[in-house]
XYZ file of C-alpha atoms in Angstrom:
533
model
C 6.232 17.426 -5.159
C 9.201 16.682 -7.175
C 9.608 14.058 -9.681
C 12.129 12.173 -7.649
C 9.546 11.683 -4.942
C 8.827 7.985 -3.750
C 5.675 6.617 -5.466
C 3.081 4.143 -4.552
C 3.369 0.233 -4.224
C 0.815 -2.200 -2.886
C 0.421 -4.967 -0.515
C 3.241 -7.270 -0.153
C 4.377 -8.391 -3.503
C 1.821 -6.096 -5.517
C 2.722 -3.051 -7.325
C 1.067 0.083 -5.868
C -0.534 0.895 -2.725
C -1.284 3.240 0.015
C -1.130 1.174 3.273
C -1.348 2.627 6.729
C 0.317 0.910 9.322
C -2.090 -1.169 11.725
C -2.308 -4.327 13.696
C -4.459 -7.085 12.709
C -4.814 -10.753 11.675
C -5.634 -12.340 8.567
C -7.155 -15.910 8.184
C -4.275 -18.551 8.619
C -4.098 -22.165 8.070
C -1.275 -24.895 7.689
C 0.394 -27.674 9.633
C 1.780 -28.325 13.083
C 4.121 -25.313 12.687
C 1.010 -23.230 13.881
C 1.111 -25.077 17.304
C 2.409 -23.053 20.303
C 3.815 -26.143 21.968
C 7.161 -26.001 19.883
C 8.024 -22.402 20.055
C 11.622 -21.755 20.166
C 13.260 -18.533 21.484
C 15.590 -16.592 19.461
C 15.851 -18.399 16.092
C 16.508 -15.923 12.885
C 13.562 -15.284 10.986
C 14.148 -14.661 6.943
C 11.581 -13.141 4.696
C 11.489 -12.896 0.928
C 10.681 -9.551 -0.657
C 10.118 -9.213 -4.457
C 12.084 -5.935 -4.888
C 14.702 -3.894 -3.205
C 12.862 -1.203 -0.964
C 15.047 1.648 -1.717
C 15.157 4.492 1.049
C 13.743 3.244 4.313
C 12.814 6.838 5.438
C 9.028 6.137 6.502
C 8.034 9.792 5.796
C 9.221 9.626 2.211
C 7.724 6.461 0.844
C 4.360 4.653 0.233
C 6.030 1.531 -1.362
C 4.426 -1.205 0.466
C 7.541 -3.214 0.399
C 9.454 -0.431 2.009
C 6.519 0.196 4.585
C 6.285 -3.296 5.437
C 9.946 -3.319 6.488
C 9.436 -0.021 8.148
C 6.886 -1.809 10.709
C 9.899 -3.628 11.973
C 11.756 -0.396 12.601
C 9.224 2.185 13.525
C 6.370 2.090 15.903
C 3.053 3.939 15.575
C 0.965 5.894 18.176
C -1.939 3.438 18.161
C -2.343 0.054 16.935
C -5.441 -1.369 15.215
C -6.877 -4.599 16.077
C -8.546 -7.015 13.562
C -11.965 -5.824 14.722
C -10.876 -2.078 14.125
C -10.678 -1.369 17.827
C -7.807 0.918 18.788
C -5.017 -0.485 21.241
C -2.231 1.451 22.810
C 1.282 1.616 21.151
C 3.632 4.538 21.753
C 0.576 6.238 23.132
C -1.560 4.820 25.923
C -4.425 7.566 25.771
C -5.834 9.573 22.843
C -8.748 11.685 21.803
C -9.885 12.818 18.273
C -12.430 14.449 16.257
C -12.201 15.545 12.440
C -9.988 18.698 13.427
C -8.182 17.957 16.577
C -6.308 15.283 17.925
C -4.036 14.551 21.146
C -1.961 11.754 22.500
C -0.232 10.739 25.696
C 2.767 8.819 25.154
C 3.788 5.765 27.181
C 6.696 6.284 29.556
C 10.043 4.662 29.095
C 10.025 4.527 25.166
C 13.515 4.775 23.744
C 14.890 5.258 20.407
C 17.185 2.603 18.772
C 20.171 4.942 19.717
C 19.335 4.500 23.303
C 17.890 8.117 23.789
C 14.279 8.677 25.199
C 11.410 9.431 22.769
C 9.929 12.894 23.561
C 6.682 14.344 22.755
C 8.415 17.202 21.002
C 9.998 14.463 18.593
C 6.654 12.834 17.905
C 5.263 16.418 17.105
C 8.305 16.891 14.613
C 7.402 13.790 12.750
C 4.036 15.093 12.064
C 5.269 18.797 11.324
C 7.715 17.113 8.878
C 4.972 15.563 6.788
C 2.763 18.701 7.139
C 5.292 21.066 5.711
C 4.891 21.183 1.848
C 8.654 22.073 1.390
C 9.375 18.548 2.555
C 7.476 16.925 -0.456
C 6.351 13.867 1.728
C 4.011 11.469 -0.266
C 2.138 11.039 3.024
C 1.062 14.718 2.796
C -2.710 14.718 2.351
C -2.642 11.033 2.873
C -2.047 10.651 6.475
C -1.443 14.362 7.350
C -3.278 17.305 5.972
C -1.359 20.184 4.666
C -0.892 22.984 7.293
C -1.443 20.862 10.126
C 0.417 21.868 13.307
C 1.575 19.569 16.135
C 3.085 20.649 19.674
C 4.591 18.428 22.144
C 4.872 18.956 25.873
C 7.850 16.856 26.962
C 7.062 17.094 30.723
C 3.685 15.923 30.356
C 4.380 13.524 27.486
C 1.295 14.734 25.407
C 1.172 15.668 21.744
C -1.567 18.194 20.468
C -2.293 18.166 16.777
C -4.706 20.642 14.935
C -5.524 19.290 11.388
C -4.752 21.658 8.346
C -8.214 20.500 6.954
C -11.134 18.485 8.109
C -10.039 14.904 8.324
C -12.709 12.162 8.897
C -10.139 9.713 9.964
C -7.821 11.946 11.937
C -7.176 9.202 14.675
C -6.435 6.559 12.122
C -4.276 8.686 9.896
C -2.113 10.440 12.646
C -2.026 7.438 14.892
C -0.647 5.148 12.276
C 1.977 7.424 11.060
C 5.659 5.779 11.567
C 7.418 7.726 14.425
C 11.258 8.037 14.100
C 13.327 9.745 16.814
C 16.883 10.836 17.849
C 19.575 12.311 15.625
C 17.697 11.018 12.603
C 15.272 13.517 12.776
C 17.884 16.239 11.833
C 19.763 13.940 9.405
C 17.415 12.142 7.212
C 20.257 10.029 5.693
C 19.988 7.962 8.711
C 16.293 7.424 8.201
C 17.091 6.449 4.641
C 19.089 3.450 6.061
C 16.334 2.584 8.831
C 18.105 4.219 11.623
C 16.198 6.353 14.339
C 13.575 3.661 15.106
C 11.045 3.358 17.711
C 10.187 -0.231 16.818
C 10.748 -3.881 17.714
C 14.106 -4.153 15.688
C 17.164 -2.288 14.929
C 18.668 -1.903 11.507
C 21.821 -3.938 10.781
C 23.488 -4.968 7.716
C 22.105 -3.514 4.449
C 23.279 -4.903 0.862
C 21.048 -3.299 -1.617
C 19.148 -5.588 -4.009
C 20.215 -8.621 -1.935
C 19.345 -8.460 1.756
C 18.486 -6.343 4.790
C 19.149 -7.515 8.350
C 17.743 -6.320 11.700
C 18.292 -7.156 15.378
C 15.383 -7.317 17.993
C 15.714 -4.732 20.554
C 15.575 -6.272 23.983
C 14.316 -3.067 25.553
C 11.207 -3.037 23.465
C 8.585 -3.222 26.204
C 5.936 -0.957 24.498
C 4.415 -3.504 21.975
C 0.734 -3.153 21.059
C -1.997 -4.020 23.434
C -0.774 -6.392 26.219
C 2.573 -7.081 24.761
C 4.967 -9.021 26.938
C 8.530 -8.921 25.912
C 9.433 -12.109 27.544
C 6.859 -14.264 25.573
C 8.187 -17.265 24.228
C 9.114 -17.812 20.321
C 10.508 -14.387 19.506
C 13.167 -14.143 16.894
C 16.414 -12.262 17.812
C 17.129 -11.515 14.117
C 15.182 -10.674 11.054
C 16.496 -10.658 7.513
C 14.700 -9.559 4.443
C 16.088 -11.217 1.231
C 15.456 -9.854 -2.216
C 13.909 -12.771 -4.345
C 12.241 -11.757 -7.364
C 11.057 -14.923 -8.526
C 8.145 -16.548 -6.911
C 9.067 -20.160 -7.737
C 12.441 -19.601 -6.248
C 10.803 -18.226 -3.023
C 8.573 -21.272 -2.726
C 11.642 -23.618 -3.370
C 13.354 -21.672 -0.551
C 10.456 -21.772 1.695
C 10.154 -25.570 1.338
C 13.748 -26.261 1.799
C 13.663 -24.167 5.077
C 15.929 -21.516 3.941
C 12.972 -18.943 4.017
C 10.516 -18.580 6.934
C 8.025 -16.162 4.841
C 7.276 -15.091 1.522
C 4.262 -13.827 -0.233
C 3.189 -15.968 -2.999
C 0.512 -14.794 -5.534
C 0.934 -17.255 -8.453
C 0.310 -20.940 -9.226
C 3.189 -21.983 -6.659
C 0.535 -21.586 -3.987
C -0.828 -25.048 -4.876
C 2.299 -27.005 -3.900
C 2.829 -24.799 -0.797
C -0.781 -25.456 0.341
C -0.132 -29.257 -0.393
C 2.791 -29.236 1.739
C 0.461 -28.204 4.598
C 2.514 -24.794 4.942
C 1.137 -22.368 7.356
C -0.136 -19.220 5.748
C -1.503 -15.916 6.954
C -3.960 -14.349 4.434
C -4.369 -10.637 3.288
C -6.582 -9.135 0.670
C -5.139 -7.239 -2.351
C -6.836 -5.369 -5.271
C -4.840 -7.185 -7.839
C -7.191 -6.210 -10.644
C -7.223 -2.511 -11.324
C -7.023 -0.383 -14.211
C -5.799 3.116 -14.191
C -5.756 5.812 -17.039
C -3.319 8.598 -17.947
C -5.710 11.591 -18.587
C -2.889 14.083 -19.165
C -2.392 16.244 -22.276
C -1.489 14.173 -25.224
C -2.603 10.817 -23.964
C -5.572 8.723 -25.347
C -6.969 8.621 -21.891
C -7.644 12.129 -21.864
C -10.822 11.255 -24.191
C -13.608 9.831 -21.979
C -14.662 7.807 -25.069
C -11.429 6.057 -25.183
C -11.485 5.092 -21.592
C -15.031 3.795 -21.736
C -14.201 1.909 -24.940
C -11.135 0.221 -23.357
C -13.305 -1.130 -20.547
C -15.911 -2.337 -22.724
C -13.559 -4.193 -25.045
C -11.941 -6.091 -22.227
C -13.904 -9.248 -20.621
C -12.685 -8.085 -16.979
C -13.927 -11.179 -15.316
C -11.755 -13.178 -17.434
C -8.801 -11.066 -16.818
C -9.339 -11.284 -13.343
C -9.510 -15.113 -13.468
C -5.960 -15.031 -15.092
C -4.764 -12.744 -12.480
C -5.739 -14.858 -9.651
C -5.629 -18.302 -10.977
C -9.185 -18.359 -10.600
C -9.207 -17.724 -6.793
C -10.176 -14.067 -6.783
C -13.363 -12.505 -6.307
C -15.042 -9.168 -7.866
C -13.987 -5.928 -6.276
C -16.730 -4.089 -4.497
C -14.415 -0.783 -4.124
C -11.262 0.958 -3.965
C -10.670 -0.147 -0.189
C -9.546 -3.606 0.508
C -7.532 -3.814 3.542
C -9.347 -4.785 6.882
C -10.627 -3.618 9.117
C -12.725 -1.528 6.388
C -14.337 1.613 7.919
C -17.209 1.549 5.243
C -19.004 -1.279 3.718
C -21.123 -1.179 0.242
C -20.614 -1.885 -3.375
C -19.270 1.136 -5.470
C -18.313 -0.973 -8.281
C -21.414 -3.157 -9.510
C -23.649 -1.245 -11.926
C -21.017 1.408 -12.522
C -18.553 -0.216 -14.800
C -19.534 -0.232 -18.565
C -20.525 -3.640 -19.781
C -18.152 -5.892 -21.847
C -19.407 -5.056 -25.382
C -16.828 -4.907 -28.166
C -19.092 -3.706 -30.899
C -20.322 -0.839 -28.644
C -16.740 0.034 -28.032
C -15.924 0.237 -31.530
C -18.841 2.246 -32.517
C -18.331 4.735 -29.755
C -14.604 5.206 -30.980
C -15.935 5.808 -34.556
C -18.486 8.484 -33.229
C -15.420 10.027 -31.296
C -13.477 10.427 -34.359
C -11.156 7.448 -33.937
C -11.101 5.836 -37.354
C -9.844 2.503 -38.279
C -6.585 2.996 -40.741
C -3.845 0.820 -42.197
C -3.406 -2.331 -40.389
C -6.493 -1.772 -38.398
C -4.962 0.842 -36.014
C -7.159 3.711 -35.316
C -6.203 7.537 -35.362
C -7.723 10.714 -34.771
C -6.469 14.073 -36.434
C -3.505 12.129 -37.627
C -2.638 10.763 -34.281
C -2.422 6.927 -33.792
C -4.284 5.227 -30.911
C -0.993 4.111 -29.318
C -1.176 2.767 -25.687
C 1.594 2.034 -23.397
C 0.498 -0.300 -20.857
C 2.312 -0.817 -17.637
C 2.197 -4.104 -15.438
C 4.159 -4.913 -12.254
C 6.993 -7.548 -12.898
C 6.938 -8.071 -8.850
C 3.072 -9.056 -9.101
C 3.846 -12.682 -9.923
C 3.664 -14.884 -13.253
C -0.103 -14.178 -13.794
C 0.425 -10.443 -14.142
C 2.178 -10.964 -17.527
C -0.443 -13.183 -18.743
C -3.143 -10.896 -17.977
C -1.316 -8.021 -19.441
C -0.980 -10.011 -22.684
C -4.782 -10.810 -22.695
C -5.599 -7.081 -22.088
C -3.151 -6.334 -25.180
C -5.004 -8.819 -27.315
C -8.492 -7.136 -26.387
C -7.410 -3.638 -27.123
C -5.656 -4.570 -30.471
C -9.016 -5.928 -31.515
C -10.361 -2.629 -30.743
C -7.808 -1.013 -33.033
C -5.214 0.218 -30.723
C -1.458 -0.298 -30.993
C -0.456 -1.486 -27.573
C 2.936 -1.634 -26.166
C 3.506 -3.815 -22.959
C 5.853 -2.471 -20.430
C 6.864 -4.535 -17.331
C 8.244 -2.448 -14.470
C 9.225 -2.976 -10.764
C 8.195 -0.716 -7.990
C 10.873 1.995 -8.489
C 10.193 1.891 -12.325
C 6.634 2.277 -11.651
C 7.181 5.353 -9.574
C 9.424 6.959 -12.275
C 6.718 6.514 -14.686
C 4.001 7.943 -12.580
C 5.875 10.915 -10.948
C 8.725 11.325 -13.258
C 8.367 10.759 -16.964
C 4.597 10.316 -17.332
C 5.372 7.681 -20.101
C 2.350 5.448 -19.656
C -1.325 5.413 -20.682
C -2.908 2.321 -18.957
C -1.722 0.942 -15.824
C -2.567 -2.414 -14.386
C -0.713 -1.704 -11.108
C -3.276 -1.542 -8.300
C -3.633 0.764 -5.293
C -4.103 -0.836 -1.762
C -5.887 1.193 0.755
C -7.479 0.752 4.001
C -9.352 4.222 4.218
C -11.161 5.835 1.515
C -9.650 9.236 2.410
C -6.099 7.798 1.337
C -7.293 7.875 -2.090
C -7.939 11.453 -2.285
C -4.491 12.894 -3.201
C -3.826 10.291 -5.879
C -7.166 10.974 -7.711
C -7.562 14.768 -7.066
C -5.593 17.852 -6.792
C -2.253 18.833 -8.017
C -0.328 16.582 -10.716
C 3.226 15.473 -10.763
C 5.749 16.970 -10.364
C 3.717 19.169 -7.844
C 1.484 16.584 -6.663
C 0.589 12.922 -6.460
C -2.408 12.947 -8.878
C -0.520 10.594 -11.293
C -3.508 10.036 -13.516
C -4.245 13.755 -14.085
C -7.874 13.036 -12.992
C -10.375 15.994 -12.727
C -13.643 14.711 -11.344
C -15.965 17.366 -9.786
C -18.386 14.832 -8.511
C -15.754 12.916 -6.745
C -14.307 15.981 -5.229
C -17.720 17.400 -4.136
C -18.549 13.996 -2.180
C -15.096 13.927 -0.693
C -15.446 17.592 0.518
C -18.571 16.573 2.398
C -17.505 13.481 3.684
C -14.147 14.979 5.262
C -16.610 16.874 7.563
C -18.063 13.813 9.139
C -16.005 11.619 11.563
C -15.223 8.068 10.631
C -18.286 5.723 9.398
C -20.590 8.966 9.577
C -19.485 9.872 6.097
C -19.554 6.480 4.385
C -22.475 7.324 2.119
C -20.290 10.288 0.720
C -17.245 8.404 0.393
C -19.152 5.659 -1.365
C -20.645 8.195 -3.673
C -17.180 9.652 -4.268
C -15.919 6.087 -5.471
C -18.744 5.564 -7.694
C -18.074 8.769 -9.284
C -14.464 7.621 -10.221
C -15.825 4.377 -11.411
C -18.667 5.776 -13.554
C -16.358 8.250 -15.309
C -13.783 5.368 -15.935
C -10.946 7.258 -14.352
C -10.036 4.119 -12.413
C -11.746 0.708 -12.288
C -11.275 -1.802 -9.776
C -12.506 -5.305 -10.993
C -10.830 -8.183 -9.115
C -9.366 -8.818 -5.558
C -7.206 -11.473 -4.521
C -5.972 -13.344 -1.377
C -2.376 -12.293 -0.951
C -1.269 -15.168 1.164
C 2.121 -14.950 3.145
C 3.292 -18.747 3.591
C 5.465 -19.577 6.703
C 7.804 -22.256 7.603
C 8.965 -22.712 11.023
C 7.061 -19.641 11.854
C 3.689 -18.257 12.484
C 2.446 -14.604 12.352
C -0.457 -12.401 11.372
C -1.243 -10.051 8.534
C -3.132 -7.009 8.184
C -1.770 -4.523 5.505
C 1.462 -6.196 5.929
C 3.230 -8.737 8.165
C 2.895 -7.731 11.935
C 6.548 -8.113 13.359
C 5.134 -8.331 16.806
C 3.111 -11.324 15.829
C 6.098 -13.597 14.888
C 6.593 -16.838 16.643
C 9.440 -19.143 15.676
C 8.952 -22.960 15.874
C 11.261 -25.759 16.071
């Protein structure tokens, strides 16, 4: 993969994530705006996003702000219900194991340019990601390298042979965004959100300000028992870039926004105003380490000492305003295919004295000003945090900085937005510790980011080499679905025990609504939006 590739970003306003598209609900609450009695047809829907999405090409991004917008533009072969069951979307029939999958397309599906969607075009989407020359960040994430797809246009069927065993082949292929028409041969059109199969068609684009879309009146292939004539659907959708959460909250209360993700203290006044909200879950508290050559994290003793020096439950409280809960694994989005706790008992206990002693033993000696060094190189740490994660992120970053300075590290904090994080991970490599979480709904989605090739040839941004993890993954990949959960859990435990990455706190990520209701899974579901008077 090239250094210019698109990187990660997590759920809604969070920084990093690997979210596959699916349906779903999410707990909700609020005022009378959630009543169906006052549904109004055609009202515009406006939603705040914390950062510009960049290129909208669905095959060239895992930025969640972008993938969330792409859900409005590009449909998927299947839809996942809140209970994990599979519903029809572009396909109405399917079969899959760990190596082969087949899909039969619904009839009458058209592209946003008016042309019919063909089985060959669906196969082209899969083959594009599978081709290593295209440098898609979804390679190895949703489509295994070497996968081959063929389409029978007359029968409307797509046959796929996976390039490697994939325990979640149906979910991975079935939730790939499907583009169509001329955009498949001119990807500059996809970068602008064209060539869509979804509910909305791209309209006006003003980068770093707003993106507008118009509902397609011919959209009849919504998930499940979709009715295109149901009441309350918006005619237009606008995504407005609003970087400050307090500003978003003010715009919600005044009715200038219909939806916004609010992670910080502004939640309280929106809840007090009895606004509707749909809640997703996000792994807001995670620590990642750069184990590349020349970085302190290459030394296991340093990684362990960093975790021992930090009071992670306290950091978690700061991150979530005390409303979070301890993480139990890397996968947070529902429905989760595997249960179990891969974190408890595997994270080093908070013990500053033990951390200092371990660094002493590893040759990191305290020098002038208390800063440690080894072989003449100071223990200098650049710590990244996401500026789009809400106001609590910087407070938590400062708490981490304080803890690491007490350990003897020279810590530089660097606040970055999602594109900046992408540049650091896949371009410059100028980071040592990252607070940016990765959002997953399948354990297999983690694999290319913690194993295999490193940037610029791959997505293993932490330069992790964990043989125990790789061994467990190899076994898990041969077992379909939940049959491999014990192996997936063992793989996660290996990462945590080696302090390659440590999840420690999950948070609710409520999307508040004003004069609109909706459901949330990995992102807001466009087919669920209902406008109210």
